[in-house]
Amino acid sequence: MQKEAKTDSELEDMILQRLLIGGVFVSVRRDPILGWRPTVVTAPKHTRNAQELADKIAADLRKKFTLKE
């Protein structure tokens, strides 16, 4: 099955919609091993939880989408 290519901003929006945490910024960057990876920027007390959730969401999204060149 062919994966659909998405831009970094499209992937960031998809992750943000599923996170449901306010005050969070997500950046998607190319990763040589995984293809792409999200990085979460938020208040220090929410950082670990938000990053873990974003990583789980990204793992699911990587099954369907690749990062456009």
mmCIF file of N, CA and C in Angstrom:
data_model
loop_
_atom_site.group_PDB
_atom_site.id
_atom_site.type_symbol
_atom_site.label_atom_id
_atom_site.label_comp_id
_atom_site.label_asym_id
_atom_site.label_seq_id
_atom_site.Cartn_x
_atom_site.Cartn_y
_atom_site.Cartn_z
ATOM 1 N N MET A 1 0.842 -1.193 0.000
ATOM 2 C CA MET A 1 0.000 0.000 0.000
ATOM 3 C C MET A 1 0.876 1.241 0.000
ATOM 4 N N GLN A 2 0.587 2.139 -0.918
ATOM 5 C CA GLN A 2 1.337 3.385 -1.061
ATOM 6 C C GLN A 2 0.947 4.376 0.028
ATOM 7 N N LYS A 3 1.950 5.001 0.652
ATOM 8 C CA LYS A 3 1.687 6.017 1.662
ATOM 9 C C LYS A 3 1.495 7.362 0.981
ATOM 10 N N GLU A 4 0.596 8.155 1.527
ATOM 11 C CA GLU A 4 0.321 9.483 0.988
ATOM 12 C C GLU A 4 1.347 10.477 1.536
ATOM 13 N N ALA A 5 1.891 11.318 0.673
ATOM 14 C CA ALA A 5 2.875 12.324 1.088
ATOM 15 C C ALA A 5 2.151 13.560 1.614
ATOM 16 N N LYS A 6 2.601 14.039 2.760
ATOM 17 C CA LYS A 6 2.036 15.239 3.390
ATOM 18 C C LYS A 6 3.158 16.216 3.710
ATOM 19 N N THR A 7 2.843 17.498 3.741
ATOM 20 C CA THR A 7 3.826 18.503 4.124
ATOM 21 C C THR A 7 4.000 18.481 5.637
ATOM 22 N N ASP A 8 5.062 19.103 6.112
ATOM 23 C CA ASP A 8 5.290 19.164 7.550
ATOM 24 C C ASP A 8 4.151 19.880 8.266
ATOM 25 N N SER A 9 3.618 20.941 7.674
ATOM 26 C CA SER A 9 2.521 21.669 8.332
ATOM 27 C C SER A 9 1.238 20.834 8.379
ATOM 28 N N GLU A 10 0.984 20.023 7.359
ATOM 29 C CA GLU A 10 -0.185 19.143 7.381
ATOM 30 C C GLU A 10 -0.059 18.110 8.498
ATOM 31 N N LEU A 11 1.121 17.517 8.639
ATOM 32 C CA LEU A 11 1.351 16.527 9.690
ATOM 33 C C LEU A 11 1.271 17.176 11.076
ATOM 34 N N GLU A 12 1.815 18.387 11.204
ATOM 35 C CA GLU A 12 1.739 19.112 12.477
ATOM 36 C C GLU A 12 0.284 19.352 12.874
ATOM 37 N N ASP A 13 -0.532 19.778 11.918
ATOM 38 C CA ASP A 13 -1.955 20.013 12.196
ATOM 39 C C ASP A 13 -2.665 18.732 12.609
ATOM 40 N N MET A 14 -2.364 17.622 11.955
ATOM 41 C CA MET A 14 -2.993 16.344 12.297
ATOM 42 C C MET A 14 -2.638 15.927 13.726
ATOM 43 N N ILE A 15 -1.393 16.118 14.105
ATOM 44 C CA ILE A 15 -0.964 15.770 15.461
ATOM 45 C C ILE A 15 -1.637 16.686 16.475
ATOM 46 N N LEU A 16 -1.669 17.985 16.202
ATOM 47 C CA LEU A 16 -2.311 18.942 17.124
ATOM 48 C C LEU A 16 -3.790 18.632 17.323
ATOM 49 N N GLN A 17 -4.483 18.250 16.261
ATOM 50 C CA GLN A 17 -5.907 17.924 16.368
ATOM 51 C C GLN A 17 -6.142 16.732 17.280
ATOM 52 N N ARG A 18 -5.222 15.780 17.290
ATOM 53 C CA ARG A 18 -5.378 14.593 18.130
ATOM 54 C C ARG A 18 -4.850 14.779 19.550
ATOM 55 N N LEU A 19 -3.931 15.719 19.742
ATOM 56 C CA LEU A 19 -3.342 15.930 21.063
ATOM 57 C C LEU A 19 -4.358 16.450 22.079
ATOM 58 N N LEU A 20 -5.172 17.401 21.653
ATOM 59 C CA LEU A 20 -6.181 17.996 22.536
ATOM 60 C C LEU A 20 -5.576 18.605 23.803
ATOM 61 N N ILE A 21 -4.397 19.209 23.665
ATOM 62 C CA ILE A 21 -3.752 19.918 24.770
ATOM 63 C C ILE A 21 -3.519 21.349 24.305
ATOM 64 N N GLY A 22 -3.981 22.314 25.083
ATOM 65 C CA GLY A 22 -3.798 23.716 24.725
ATOM 66 C C GLY A 22 -2.378 24.188 24.999
ATOM 67 N N GLY A 23 -1.977 25.247 24.321
ATOM 68 C CA GLY A 23 -0.669 25.839 24.540
ATOM 69 C C GLY A 23 0.493 24.991 24.063
ATOM 70 N N VAL A 24 0.253 24.181 23.044
ATOM 71 C CA VAL A 24 1.284 23.274 22.536
ATOM 72 C C VAL A 24 1.627 23.654 21.101
ATOM 73 N N PHE A 25 2.895 23.644 20.786
ATOM 74 C CA PHE A 25 3.374 23.851 19.422
ATOM 75 C C PHE A 25 4.061 22.563 18.984
ATOM 76 N N VAL A 26 3.742 22.070 17.799
ATOM 77 C CA VAL A 26 4.351 20.838 17.277
ATOM 78 C C VAL A 26 5.104 21.173 15.998
ATOM 79 N N SER A 27 6.322 20.691 15.926
ATOM 80 C CA SER A 27 7.146 20.848 14.735
ATOM 81 C C SER A 27 7.490 19.456 14.217
ATOM 82 N N VAL A 28 7.320 19.234 12.921
ATOM 83 C CA VAL A 28 7.660 17.944 12.306
ATOM 84 C C VAL A 28 8.925 18.127 11.486
ATOM 85 N N ARG A 29 9.881 17.225 11.731
ATOM 86 C CA ARG A 29 11.154 17.284 11.015
ATOM 87 C C ARG A 29 11.509 15.914 10.465
ATOM 88 N N ARG A 30 12.289 15.925 9.406
ATOM 89 C CA ARG A 30 12.743 14.682 8.786
ATOM 90 C C ARG A 30 13.650 13.932 9.766
ATOM 91 N N ASP A 31 13.507 12.619 9.799
ATOM 92 C CA ASP A 31 14.320 11.762 10.662
ATOM 93 C C ASP A 31 14.886 10.645 9.787
ATOM 94 N N PRO A 32 16.203 10.401 9.841
ATOM 95 C CA PRO A 32 16.795 9.394 8.956
ATOM 96 C C PRO A 32 16.335 7.965 9.236
ATOM 97 N N ILE A 33 15.909 7.688 10.454
ATOM 98 C CA ILE A 33 15.483 6.334 10.799
ATOM 99 C C ILE A 33 13.977 6.159 10.629
ATOM 100 N N LEU A 34 13.201 7.087 11.180
ATOM 101 C CA LEU A 34 11.741 6.956 11.169
ATOM 102 C C LEU A 34 11.069 7.589 9.953
ATOM 103 N N GLY A 35 11.767 8.437 9.249
ATOM 104 C CA GLY A 35 11.164 9.153 8.117
ATOM 105 C C GLY A 35 10.827 10.576 8.524
ATOM 106 N N TRP A 36 10.096 10.723 9.619
ATOM 107 C CA TRP A 36 9.794 12.039 10.196
ATOM 108 C C TRP A 36 9.454 11.870 11.666
ATOM 109 N N ARG A 37 9.613 12.952 12.412
ATOM 110 C CA ARG A 37 9.418 12.900 13.857
ATOM 111 C C ARG A 37 8.870 14.226 14.362
ATOM 112 N N PRO A 38 7.910 14.189 15.305
ATOM 113 C CA PRO A 38 7.391 15.431 15.883
ATOM 114 C C PRO A 38 8.220 15.878 17.088
ATOM 115 N N THR A 39 8.320 17.181 17.255
ATOM 116 C CA THR A 39 8.932 17.755 18.444
ATOM 117 C C THR A 39 7.904 18.698 19.048
ATOM 118 N N VAL A 40 7.649 18.530 20.350
ATOM 119 C CA VAL A 40 6.630 19.330 21.036
ATOM 120 C C VAL A 40 7.304 20.419 21.863
ATOM 121 N N VAL A 41 6.764 21.630 21.766
ATOM 122 C CA VAL A 41 7.214 22.747 22.590
ATOM 123 C C VAL A 41 5.999 23.222 23.383
ATOM 124 N N THR A 42 6.139 23.205 24.717
ATOM 125 C CA THR A 42 5.042 23.613 25.595
ATOM 126 C C THR A 42 5.606 23.997 26.954
ATOM 127 N N ALA A 43 4.738 24.303 27.891
ATOM 128 C CA ALA A 43 5.167 24.628 29.249
ATOM 129 C C ALA A 43 5.907 23.431 29.841
ATOM 130 N N PRO A 44 6.932 23.675 30.660
ATOM 131 C CA PRO A 44 7.742 22.566 31.193
ATOM 132 C C PRO A 44 6.949 21.453 31.884
ATOM 133 N N LYS A 45 5.885 21.778 32.590
ATOM 134 C CA LYS A 45 5.157 20.730 33.305
ATOM 135 C C LYS A 45 4.385 19.798 32.373
ATOM 136 N N HIS A 46 4.130 20.207 31.125
ATOM 137 C CA HIS A 46 3.386 19.387 30.169
ATOM 138 C C HIS A 46 4.284 18.729 29.125
ATOM 139 N N THR A 47 5.561 19.064 29.110
ATOM 140 C CA THR A 47 6.448 18.643 28.031
ATOM 141 C C THR A 47 6.503 17.133 27.862
ATOM 142 N N ARG A 48 6.773 16.408 28.929
ATOM 143 C CA ARG A 48 6.955 14.954 28.797
ATOM 144 C C ARG A 48 5.683 14.264 28.319
ATOM 145 N N ASN A 49 4.565 14.565 28.951
ATOM 146 C CA ASN A 49 3.301 13.949 28.569
ATOM 147 C C ASN A 49 2.930 14.287 27.127
ATOM 148 N N ALA A 50 3.059 15.542 26.758
ATOM 149 C CA ALA A 50 2.693 15.966 25.406
ATOM 150 C C ALA A 50 3.605 15.319 24.368
ATOM 151 N N GLN A 51 4.898 15.214 24.654
ATOM 152 C CA GLN A 51 5.827 14.593 23.703
ATOM 153 C C GLN A 51 5.522 13.112 23.547
ATOM 154 N N GLU A 52 5.228 12.430 24.645
ATOM 155 C CA GLU A 52 4.895 11.003 24.567
ATOM 156 C C GLU A 52 3.632 10.777 23.738
ATOM 157 N N LEU A 53 2.618 11.610 23.963
ATOM 158 C CA LEU A 53 1.385 11.493 23.178
ATOM 159 C C LEU A 53 1.644 11.775 21.701
ATOM 160 N N ALA A 54 2.427 12.809 21.417
ATOM 161 C CA ALA A 54 2.737 13.158 20.025
ATOM 162 C C ALA A 54 3.496 12.019 19.347
ATOM 163 N N ASP A 55 4.404 11.376 20.070
ATOM 164 C CA ASP A 55 5.149 10.248 19.501
ATOM 165 C C ASP A 55 4.223 9.078 19.173
ATOM 166 N N LYS A 56 3.257 8.809 20.043
ATOM 167 C CA LYS A 56 2.291 7.733 19.783
ATOM 168 C C LYS A 56 1.415 8.059 18.576
ATOM 169 N N ILE A 57 0.973 9.302 18.496
ATOM 170 C CA ILE A 57 0.148 9.737 17.360
ATOM 171 C C ILE A 57 0.961 9.641 16.069
ATOM 172 N N ALA A 58 2.215 10.089 16.118
ATOM 173 C CA ALA A 58 3.083 10.048 14.935
ATOM 174 C C ALA A 58 3.306 8.612 14.477
ATOM 175 N N ALA A 59 3.484 7.687 15.404
ATOM 176 C CA ALA A 59 3.680 6.284 15.039
ATOM 177 C C ALA A 59 2.487 5.767 14.247
ATOM 178 N N ASP A 60 1.297 6.171 14.652
ATOM 179 C CA ASP A 60 0.087 5.766 13.937
ATOM 180 C C ASP A 60 0.014 6.448 12.565
ATOM 181 N N LEU A 61 0.334 7.729 12.510
ATOM 182 C CA LEU A 61 0.262 8.471 11.252
ATOM 183 C C LEU A 61 1.321 8.022 10.249
ATOM 184 N N ARG A 62 2.481 7.552 10.729
ATOM 185 C CA ARG A 62 3.540 7.086 9.830
ATOM 186 C C ARG A 62 3.113 5.875 9.017
ATOM 187 N N LYS A 63 2.115 5.141 9.498
ATOM 188 C CA LYS A 63 1.609 3.988 8.749
ATOM 189 C C LYS A 63 0.901 4.421 7.470
ATOM 190 N N LYS A 64 0.391 5.673 7.459
ATOM 191 C CA LYS A 64 -0.391 6.165 6.333
ATOM 192 C C LYS A 64 0.290 7.258 5.533
ATOM 193 N N PHE A 65 1.194 8.023 6.188
ATOM 194 C CA PHE A 65 1.734 9.226 5.549
ATOM 195 C C PHE A 65 3.251 9.297 5.629
ATOM 196 N N THR A 66 3.835 9.847 4.550
ATOM 197 C CA THR A 66 5.255 10.167 4.524
ATOM 198 C C THR A 66 5.398 11.684 4.464
ATOM 199 N N LEU A 67 6.588 12.175 4.758
ATOM 200 C CA LEU A 67 6.854 13.609 4.686
ATOM 201 C C LEU A 67 7.272 13.958 3.280
ATOM 202 N N LYS A 68 6.602 14.960 2.691
ATOM 203 C CA LYS A 68 6.938 15.407 1.340
ATOM 204 C C LYS A 68 8.351 15.952 1.313
ATOM 205 N N GLU A 69 8.991 15.761 0.172
ATOM 206 C CA GLU A 69 10.362 16.282 -0.030
ATOM 207 C C GLU A 69 10.359 17.783 -0.089
#
